[in-house]
Amino acid sequence: LLLIGLRSFVQLFDEVPNLRFNGKPDFIGTSFDFFFVFYALQNVLQQTGLLQPTASEKIISSLEETECCVTLDIGREKNTLMEKNFAASGKRLLLPINIRFTSERLDLGIPGEEALGGRYCNVLKVLNKEVTFVGPKGETKVPILNGGWTCLPLKDKDKKE
């Protein structure tokens, strides 16, 4: 992405003067290069952690150090591309997990995670390190690892401020 963005940036040095002084300017190519340079720059800055979406500090601080129980609901979903034999019985597996939203920063590394807003987020601590359920092989214990969390602004086109 960075290399393509740099190539578009270099091409702008040829295209922009041609818009004014050449008889056949390339408006579409120049517009595309402007757009792609901006897009590439925004993504690279977000992946490196230099640019982060702004979230409400009030919301983030209200969640920090909050403990709660989240229940994972695993089973077949209608109108999806799941394998025919996955959860064919129609039964669901409910796994309760106790978690804590912390203020501890977590560096996800480059390129980061787009769903978490880039390179940095907060640590989501799992309080019970494993979950137990009864399946066809009897009681089964599955280990659970810590994860990450953040609050991102909603991208609502119809929102009027």
Short mmCIF file of C-alpha atoms in Angstrom, two decimals:
data_model
loop_
_atom_site.label_atom_id
_atom_site.label_comp_id
_atom_site.label_asym_id
_atom_site.label_seq_id
_atom_site.Cartn_x
_atom_site.Cartn_y
_atom_site.Cartn_z
CA LEU A 1 0.00 0.00 0.00
CA LEU A 2 2.84 2.35 0.88
CA LEU A 3 4.64 1.68 -2.41
CA ILE A 4 1.51 2.26 -4.49
CA GLY A 5 0.82 5.44 -2.52
CA LEU A 6 4.36 6.68 -3.17
CA ARG A 7 4.02 5.89 -6.87
CA SER A 8 0.78 7.87 -7.06
CA PHE A 9 2.47 10.75 -5.20
CA VAL A 10 5.35 10.81 -7.70
CA GLN A 11 2.90 10.70 -10.63
CA LEU A 12 1.19 13.81 -9.28
CA PHE A 13 4.38 15.79 -10.02
CA ASP A 14 3.85 15.00 -13.72
CA GLU A 15 0.06 15.23 -13.78
CA VAL A 16 -0.61 18.46 -11.86
CA PRO A 17 1.44 20.74 -14.20
CA ASN A 18 -0.27 19.08 -17.18
CA LEU A 19 -3.69 20.11 -15.85
CA ARG A 20 -2.87 23.73 -16.58
CA PHE A 21 -0.38 23.75 -19.44
CA ASN A 22 -1.22 20.67 -21.51
CA GLY A 23 -3.96 20.52 -24.08
CA LYS A 24 -5.10 17.06 -22.90
CA PRO A 25 -5.14 16.95 -19.09
CA ASP A 26 -5.94 13.65 -17.36
CA PHE A 27 -8.54 14.72 -14.77
CA ILE A 28 -9.58 11.16 -13.88
CA GLY A 29 -6.03 9.87 -13.37
CA THR A 30 -5.06 12.93 -11.34
CA SER A 31 -8.19 12.64 -9.18
CA PHE A 32 -7.48 8.96 -8.60
CA ASP A 33 -3.87 9.69 -7.59
CA PHE A 34 -4.96 12.44 -5.16
CA PHE A 35 -7.49 10.08 -3.60
CA PHE A 36 -5.08 7.16 -3.37
CA VAL A 37 -2.27 9.25 -1.84
CA PHE A 38 -4.67 10.43 0.87
CA TYR A 39 -6.05 6.92 1.42
CA ALA A 40 -2.59 5.31 1.61
CA LEU A 41 -1.27 8.01 3.94
CA GLN A 42 -4.25 7.65 6.28
CA ASN A 43 -3.93 3.85 6.42
CA VAL A 44 -0.16 3.83 6.95
CA LEU A 45 -0.43 6.42 9.73
CA GLN A 46 -3.19 4.38 11.39
CA GLN A 47 -1.23 1.12 11.11
CA THR A 48 1.87 2.68 12.67
CA GLY A 49 -0.17 4.18 15.51
CA LEU A 50 0.56 7.81 14.59
CA LEU A 51 -3.09 8.43 13.72
CA GLN A 52 -5.87 6.98 15.82
CA PRO A 53 -9.63 7.41 15.58
CA THR A 54 -10.84 9.59 18.40
CA ALA A 55 -13.21 7.96 20.82
CA SER A 56 -15.03 9.54 23.68
CA GLU A 57 -12.65 9.60 26.66
CA LYS A 58 -15.70 9.66 28.92
CA ILE A 59 -16.92 6.33 27.53
CA ILE A 60 -13.47 4.74 27.69
CA SER A 61 -12.84 5.88 31.27
CA SER A 62 -16.29 4.63 32.35
CA LEU A 63 -15.43 1.12 31.09
CA GLU A 64 -11.92 0.93 32.51
CA GLU A 65 -11.60 -1.58 35.37
CA THR A 66 -15.20 -2.73 34.83
CA GLU A 67 -15.76 -6.46 35.31
CA CYS A 68 -18.60 -8.33 33.67
CA CYS A 69 -19.65 -11.70 32.30
CA VAL A 70 -19.88 -12.17 28.54
CA THR A 71 -21.63 -15.23 27.16
CA LEU A 72 -20.40 -16.65 23.87
CA ASP A 73 -23.35 -18.11 21.97
CA ILE A 74 -21.98 -20.68 19.52
CA GLY A 75 -24.25 -22.43 17.04
CA ARG A 76 -25.68 -22.52 13.57
CA GLU A 77 -26.82 -19.23 12.04
CA LYS A 78 -29.42 -19.08 9.28
CA ASN A 79 -28.51 -17.72 5.84
CA THR A 80 -24.74 -18.12 6.31
CA LEU A 81 -22.09 -20.11 4.47
CA MET A 82 -21.50 -22.55 7.36
CA GLU A 83 -20.73 -26.14 6.52
CA LYS A 84 -23.91 -28.24 6.33
CA ASN A 85 -22.79 -30.51 9.18
CA PHE A 86 -21.76 -27.68 11.57
CA ALA A 87 -24.25 -27.55 14.46
CA ALA A 88 -26.76 -29.47 12.33
CA SER A 89 -28.66 -30.52 15.46
CA GLY A 90 -29.71 -26.90 16.01
CA LYS A 91 -28.40 -26.92 19.58
CA ARG A 92 -26.32 -24.01 20.84
CA LEU A 93 -23.30 -23.90 23.13
CA LEU A 94 -23.31 -21.09 25.70
CA LEU A 95 -19.95 -20.27 27.29
CA PRO A 96 -19.91 -17.64 30.07
CA ILE A 97 -16.58 -15.79 30.39
CA ASN A 98 -15.71 -13.28 33.10
CA ILE A 99 -13.70 -10.32 31.78
CA ARG A 100 -12.22 -7.00 32.93
CA PHE A 101 -11.76 -3.90 30.75
CA THR A 102 -8.36 -2.47 31.77
CA SER A 103 -6.62 0.84 31.08
CA GLU A 104 -3.37 -1.00 30.26
CA ARG A 105 -2.23 -0.23 26.69
CA LEU A 106 -1.67 -3.07 24.22
CA ASP A 107 0.61 -2.70 21.20
CA LEU A 108 -0.72 -4.95 18.42
CA GLY A 109 2.30 -4.26 16.22
CA ILE A 110 2.27 -3.22 12.59
CA PRO A 111 -0.11 -3.34 10.68
CA GLY A 112 -2.39 -3.36 13.74
CA GLU A 113 -6.03 -4.37 13.65
CA GLU A 114 -8.46 -2.31 11.62
CA ALA A 115 -11.44 -3.44 13.72
CA LEU A 116 -9.71 -2.04 16.82
CA GLY A 117 -8.80 1.27 15.18
CA GLY A 118 -5.15 0.64 14.34
CA ARG A 119 -2.05 -0.37 16.25
CA TYR A 120 -2.99 0.37 19.88
CA CYS A 121 -5.88 -0.69 22.11
CA ASN A 122 -6.41 -1.63 25.76
CA VAL A 123 -5.93 -5.06 27.35
CA LEU A 124 -9.07 -7.14 27.92
CA LYS A 125 -8.27 -9.47 30.83
CA VAL A 126 -9.96 -12.85 31.05
CA LEU A 127 -10.61 -13.61 34.72
CA ASN A 128 -11.36 -17.32 34.31
CA LYS A 129 -8.46 -18.78 32.32
CA GLU A 130 -10.51 -21.65 30.92
CA VAL A 131 -14.12 -22.50 30.17
CA THR A 132 -15.66 -25.91 30.76
CA PHE A 133 -18.47 -27.58 28.85
CA VAL A 134 -19.84 -31.09 28.45
CA GLY A 135 -19.67 -32.49 24.94
CA PRO A 136 -19.61 -35.87 23.19
CA LYS A 137 -16.21 -36.61 24.80
CA GLY A 138 -17.42 -35.71 28.30
CA GLU A 139 -16.23 -32.65 30.23
CA THR A 140 -13.93 -30.50 28.09
CA LYS A 141 -11.80 -27.58 29.27
CA VAL A 142 -10.76 -24.92 26.76
CA PRO A 143 -8.10 -22.31 27.65
CA ILE A 144 -8.98 -18.64 27.06
CA LEU A 145 -6.40 -15.91 26.42
CA ASN A 146 -6.52 -12.17 27.10
CA GLY A 147 -7.46 -9.89 24.22
CA GLY A 148 -7.91 -6.24 23.35
CA TRP A 149 -10.69 -3.65 23.47
CA THR A 150 -11.35 -0.07 22.44
CA CYS A 151 -14.22 2.34 21.78
CA LEU A 152 -14.53 3.78 18.29
CA PRO A 153 -16.89 6.46 17.01
CA LEU A 154 -19.90 5.26 15.05
CA LYS A 155 -19.78 5.92 11.33
CA ASP A 156 -23.40 7.01 10.97
CA LYS A 157 -24.02 8.92 7.74
CA ASP A 158 -27.42 10.14 8.88
CA LYS A 159 -26.17 11.49 12.21
CA LYS A 160 -26.71 15.23 12.54
CA GLU A 161 -24.58 17.08 15.06
#
